[in-house]
Structures are given as C-alpha cells and as structure tokens.
Coordinates of C-alpha atoms in Angstrom, one line a residue:
Chain A
X23 CA 3.1 -156.1 -49.1
X24 CA 3.4 -155.3 -45.8
X25 CA 0.6 -153.5 -44.5
X26 CA 1.0 -151.9 -41.2
X27 CA -1.8 -149.8 -39.9
X28 CA -2.3 -147.0 -37.3
X29 CA -5.8 -146.4 -36.1
X30 CA -5.1 -142.9 -36.4
X31 CA -3.5 -140.0 -38.4
X32 CA -4.1 -137.2 -36.0
X33 CA -5.0 -137.3 -32.4
X34 CA -5.8 -134.5 -30.2
X35 CA -6.2 -134.6 -26.8
X36 CA -5.9 -133.3 -23.3
X37 CA -3.0 -133.0 -20.7
X38 CA -4.2 -135.9 -18.1
X39 CA -6.2 -138.3 -20.2
X40 CA -5.5 -141.5 -20.9
X41 CA -4.1 -142.0 -24.6
X42 CA -4.4 -145.1 -27.0
X43 CA -2.6 -145.8 -30.1
X44 CA -3.3 -148.9 -32.1
X45 CA -1.2 -150.7 -34.7
X46 CA -1.7 -153.9 -36.6
X47 CA 0.3 -155.3 -39.5
X48 CA -1.0 -158.2 -41.6
X49 CA 2.1 -160.1 -42.3
X50 CA 2.4 -162.4 -39.2
X51 CA 5.7 -160.8 -38.5
X52 CA 7.1 -161.5 -34.9
X53 CA 8.4 -158.2 -33.7
X54 CA 6.9 -154.6 -33.3
X55 CA 8.1 -151.7 -32.1
X56 CA 7.1 -147.7 -31.1
X57 CA 8.9 -144.8 -31.7
X58 CA 8.8 -141.6 -31.3
X59 CA 10.0 -139.0 -33.8
X60 CA 10.9 -135.5 -33.2
X61 CA 12.9 -132.8 -35.2
X62 CA 16.7 -133.3 -34.9
X63 CA 16.1 -136.3 -33.0
X64 CA 15.1 -138.6 -35.7
X65 CA 13.3 -141.9 -34.0
X66 CA 14.0 -143.1 -30.6
X67 CA 12.9 -146.6 -29.4
X68 CA 10.3 -146.7 -26.6
X69 CA 9.3 -150.2 -26.4
X70 CA 9.1 -153.2 -28.5
X71 CA 7.5 -156.7 -28.3
X72 CA 8.8 -160.0 -29.7
X73 CA 6.0 -162.1 -29.4
X74 CA 2.8 -162.2 -27.8
X75 CA 2.2 -160.7 -24.4
X76 CA 6.2 -160.0 -24.3
X77 CA 8.0 -156.4 -24.6
X78 CA 10.8 -154.9 -23.5
X79 CA 12.0 -151.4 -22.9
X80 CA 13.3 -149.3 -25.6
X81 CA 15.3 -146.0 -24.8
X82 CA 12.6 -143.8 -23.5
X83 CA 9.8 -145.9 -22.2
X84 CA 8.7 -143.4 -19.5
X85 CA 5.5 -142.3 -19.2
X86 CA 4.0 -145.0 -21.5
X87 CA 3.1 -148.8 -21.4
X88 CA 2.6 -151.1 -24.1
X89 CA 0.3 -154.2 -24.8
X90 CA 0.5 -157.1 -27.2
X91 CA -2.5 -159.5 -26.9
X92 CA -2.8 -160.6 -30.4
X93 CA 0.4 -161.2 -32.7
X94 CA -1.1 -159.0 -35.0
X95 CA -1.6 -156.2 -32.9
X96 CA 0.0 -153.7 -30.9
X97 CA -1.1 -150.4 -28.5
X98 CA 1.0 -147.9 -26.6
X99 CA -0.9 -146.3 -24.3
X100 CA -0.2 -143.2 -22.5
X101 CA -0.9 -142.6 -19.3
X102 CA -1.9 -139.4 -18.6
X103 CA -0.8 -137.9 -21.4
X104 CA 1.6 -134.6 -21.3
X105 CA 2.5 -131.6 -23.1
X106 CA 5.5 -133.0 -23.7
X107 CA 4.5 -136.5 -25.4
X108 CA 3.3 -134.3 -28.3
X109 CA 5.2 -135.7 -31.2
X110 CA 4.6 -138.1 -34.4
X111 CA 4.8 -142.0 -33.4
X112 CA 5.3 -144.6 -35.8
X113 CA 4.7 -148.3 -35.1
X114 CA 6.8 -150.8 -37.4
X115 CA 7.1 -154.6 -37.4
X116 CA 9.6 -157.1 -38.7
X117 CA 10.4 -160.5 -39.3
X118 CA 12.7 -162.7 -36.3
X119 CA 15.6 -163.8 -38.3
X120 CA 18.3 -165.3 -36.8
X121 CA 21.1 -164.4 -40.0
X122 CA 20.4 -161.6 -42.3
X123 CA 19.4 -158.2 -42.0
X124 CA 15.6 -157.5 -40.1
X125 CA 14.4 -154.5 -42.2
X126 CA 11.4 -153.2 -40.4
X127 CA 8.4 -152.1 -42.0
X128 CA 6.8 -149.1 -40.6
X129 CA 3.1 -147.8 -40.5
X130 CA 2.2 -143.8 -41.6
X131 CA 2.4 -142.2 -37.9
X132 CA 0.0 -140.7 -35.3
X133 CA 0.6 -136.9 -35.1
X134 CA -0.6 -136.8 -31.7
X135 CA -1.2 -133.3 -30.5
X136 CA -1.6 -132.6 -26.3
X137 CA -3.1 -129.4 -25.2
Chain B
X6 CA 26.8 -150.0 -28.2
X7 CA 25.8 -149.3 -31.8
X8 CA 25.2 -145.6 -33.3
X9 CA 24.6 -143.8 -36.0
X10 CA 25.9 -139.8 -37.4
X11 CA 24.2 -138.2 -40.4
X12 CA 26.7 -135.0 -40.1
X13 CA 23.7 -133.2 -42.3
X14 CA 21.0 -131.9 -41.0
X15 CA 20.0 -130.4 -44.4
X16 CA 21.1 -130.6 -48.0
X17 CA 19.4 -128.8 -51.1
X18 CA 20.5 -129.9 -54.4
X19 CA 19.5 -128.5 -57.8
X20 CA 17.2 -130.9 -60.0
X21 CA 19.1 -133.3 -62.1
X22 CA 22.2 -133.0 -60.1
X23 CA 24.0 -135.7 -58.5
X24 CA 23.4 -136.4 -54.7
X25 CA 25.5 -137.8 -51.8
X26 CA 23.7 -138.2 -48.4
X27 CA 26.7 -139.2 -45.3
X28 CA 26.0 -141.6 -42.9
X29 CA 29.1 -143.0 -40.3
X30 CA 28.0 -145.9 -38.0
X31 CA 30.0 -147.2 -34.8
X32 CA 30.1 -150.7 -34.5
X33 CA 32.3 -153.4 -33.0
X34 CA 32.0 -155.6 -36.3
X35 CA 30.0 -155.4 -39.9
X36 CA 26.9 -154.3 -38.9
X37 CA 23.5 -154.5 -40.6
X38 CA 23.0 -151.2 -43.1
X39 CA 20.0 -149.6 -44.0
X40 CA 18.5 -146.5 -45.7
X41 CA 15.0 -145.2 -45.3
X42 CA 13.1 -142.3 -46.8
X43 CA 10.6 -141.0 -45.3
X44 CA 7.9 -138.0 -47.5
X45 CA 6.0 -135.5 -45.4
X46 CA 3.5 -136.6 -43.5
X47 CA 3.9 -140.5 -44.4
X48 CA 6.1 -143.3 -42.6
X49 CA 9.6 -144.8 -43.5
X50 CA 10.1 -146.7 -46.2
X51 CA 12.9 -148.9 -47.3
X52 CA 15.3 -147.7 -50.4
X53 CA 18.3 -150.7 -49.5
X54 CA 19.9 -152.5 -47.0
X55 CA 23.4 -154.2 -46.9
X56 CA 24.5 -157.0 -45.0
X57 CA 27.2 -159.0 -46.7
X58 CA 29.0 -158.7 -50.0
X59 CA 29.2 -156.2 -52.5
X60 CA 30.1 -153.2 -50.8
X61 CA 27.6 -151.2 -53.6
X62 CA 24.1 -152.0 -53.4
X63 CA 21.5 -150.7 -55.3
X64 CA 17.9 -149.5 -54.5
X65 CA 14.6 -148.6 -55.2
X66 CA 14.0 -145.1 -57.0
X67 CA 17.5 -145.2 -58.2
X68 CA 19.4 -145.1 -55.0
X69 CA 22.3 -147.0 -54.4
X70 CA 25.0 -146.8 -51.1
X71 CA 28.7 -147.9 -50.5
X72 CA 29.9 -149.5 -47.3
X73 CA 33.2 -148.6 -46.7
X74 CA 34.5 -150.4 -44.0
X75 CA 37.7 -148.6 -43.6
X76 CA 35.9 -145.2 -43.2
X77 CA 32.8 -146.7 -40.9
X78 CA 30.4 -144.9 -43.5
X79 CA 27.5 -146.4 -45.9
X80 CA 26.9 -143.2 -48.2
X81 CA 23.6 -142.5 -49.9
X82 CA 23.8 -141.5 -53.4
X83 CA 21.8 -140.8 -56.9
X84 CA 23.5 -139.6 -60.1
X85 CA 20.8 -137.3 -60.9
X86 CA 18.0 -136.1 -58.5
X87 CA 13.9 -135.6 -59.2
X88 CA 11.6 -133.0 -57.9
X89 CA 10.0 -135.5 -55.8
X90 CA 13.3 -137.4 -54.0
X91 CA 12.5 -133.8 -51.7
X92 CA 11.9 -136.0 -48.0
X93 CA 13.9 -136.8 -45.4
X94 CA 16.4 -139.5 -44.9
X95 CA 17.4 -142.4 -42.2
X96 CA 19.9 -143.9 -41.9
X97 CA 19.9 -147.0 -39.3
X98 CA 22.2 -150.0 -38.0
X99 CA 21.3 -153.4 -36.8
X100 CA 23.5 -155.7 -35.0
X101 CA 24.4 -159.0 -36.6
X102 CA 24.6 -160.6 -33.5
X103 CA 21.1 -160.5 -32.2
X104 CA 20.2 -157.4 -29.9
X105 CA 16.4 -158.3 -30.6
X106 CA 16.2 -157.3 -34.2
X107 CA 16.4 -153.7 -33.2
X108 CA 17.3 -150.8 -35.4
X109 CA 19.4 -148.0 -34.3
X110 CA 18.5 -145.0 -36.2
X111 CA 20.2 -141.2 -37.1
X112 CA 18.6 -138.1 -36.8
X113 CA 17.9 -137.9 -40.4
X114 CA 18.9 -135.3 -43.4
X115 CA 16.5 -133.2 -45.1
X116 CA 16.7 -133.0 -48.5
X117 CA 15.3 -130.1 -50.7
X118 CA 15.7 -129.8 -54.3
X119 CA 15.4 -126.9 -56.1
X120 CA 13.8 -126.5 -60.0

C-alpha cells in the first residue's frame, strides 16, 4: 500500500512565524502535491512537484513556497504565517503516467491554526 | 480548462436507503474521473476511477459510478447506505492530455446518515 505521511496532524503557530509542513511518501512516486482544504471551497492546489528540485505553481501559491530535495519528501513553507492561512493542508503523491488515470494518494492532513 | 461541479453541498439519507451523489464536469473530451471519500479528520481515499471502457464502474465499499458522456456527468451511487458512509465525498477530473498529472476537485458533498 502507498503510504503518505505528514509530519504533524495539528499545528498552532503565531502570525509572522515561518512554518514548515513536511510530507513523505514511500512508493517512489515522481509527482507530489500540496493542497489546502477549506469548507465550501474543496481542495485547492498550492504547488506541485514532478521531480526532485522541480516545482510548479498551482492555483493559490501566494504566501507559500516549496522544497523537494529528495524524491520521497516534499515540504511546504509558509514564509510568514498569517491568520488567513489557517486551514487543513493535504499532501498527495502519484506516479507519472503517459496514459491511464493518474490517481493521487493522500496523507492524513495537517490542521494548521495561525493565531 | 477543466472544472468539476458538485451541486449538492449537503445530503441526508436514512440508513439502508439508496444514495446518489451528483458530479458534472467540463472538459473538451473524455477526461479521467475519480471519486474520493474523506472521513472526519482524515485524508482522502480513492473510491473508484474511470478512464475508458464500461461506463459503469465498481469501486470499494459497495460504491459504483456511471459515466454519461451526453450529460457530462459521473454520479456516485450506493444501493444501501450504512452509518459508516457518513463522510465528505469529492469528485475529481484529470486530463488525458498531460497537464502535469494534476487533478481538479469539486467542492465536495457532505453526507449525513440518519439511523
């Protein structure tokens, strides 16, 4: 079974702090994704990475950055946390496919509260 | 650009009753289609997927979905709902043409099961 783990289930940070959210997958997937989930808005893609040191912006990258130094690990960084970044953050991974459906496998999520 | 609409934000059904959750997509050709479920406080779990062939797809936990090209729909069904099915359900669409293997998610339908 694919396993995607996230470093924390719950996190409370203060406004202005630098925050690191870590994600690790154990199935040698090339693609990794960071989403935020808010009530009524579903999942919105923040960033994704298709290879080590490669990244692309998603739909809502403002205020976030990412790092992928190793294939299995993808980090989301909030450079200066703000209260509007209070949310559930979900990490996912998938294989690169040239054909066929590209299902994503999700971690349990990190609920971040910024006070 | 692809998009997904889940018109029902909340649905309540009685245990043992049948269930249908609606999903409509916008895409120029036949996309890859997915249904995910999220139990409270958890990440997303894949229920089923469609990319070609038989338009009626069977998934886990007794769920099925039917792809209807003429209606641009991929509705999720279950003949008899169990109390443990209470969760949030997300429909997602992916492009067969590449697009970085990204998925676009709907805003979700919250299912409540009355005992």
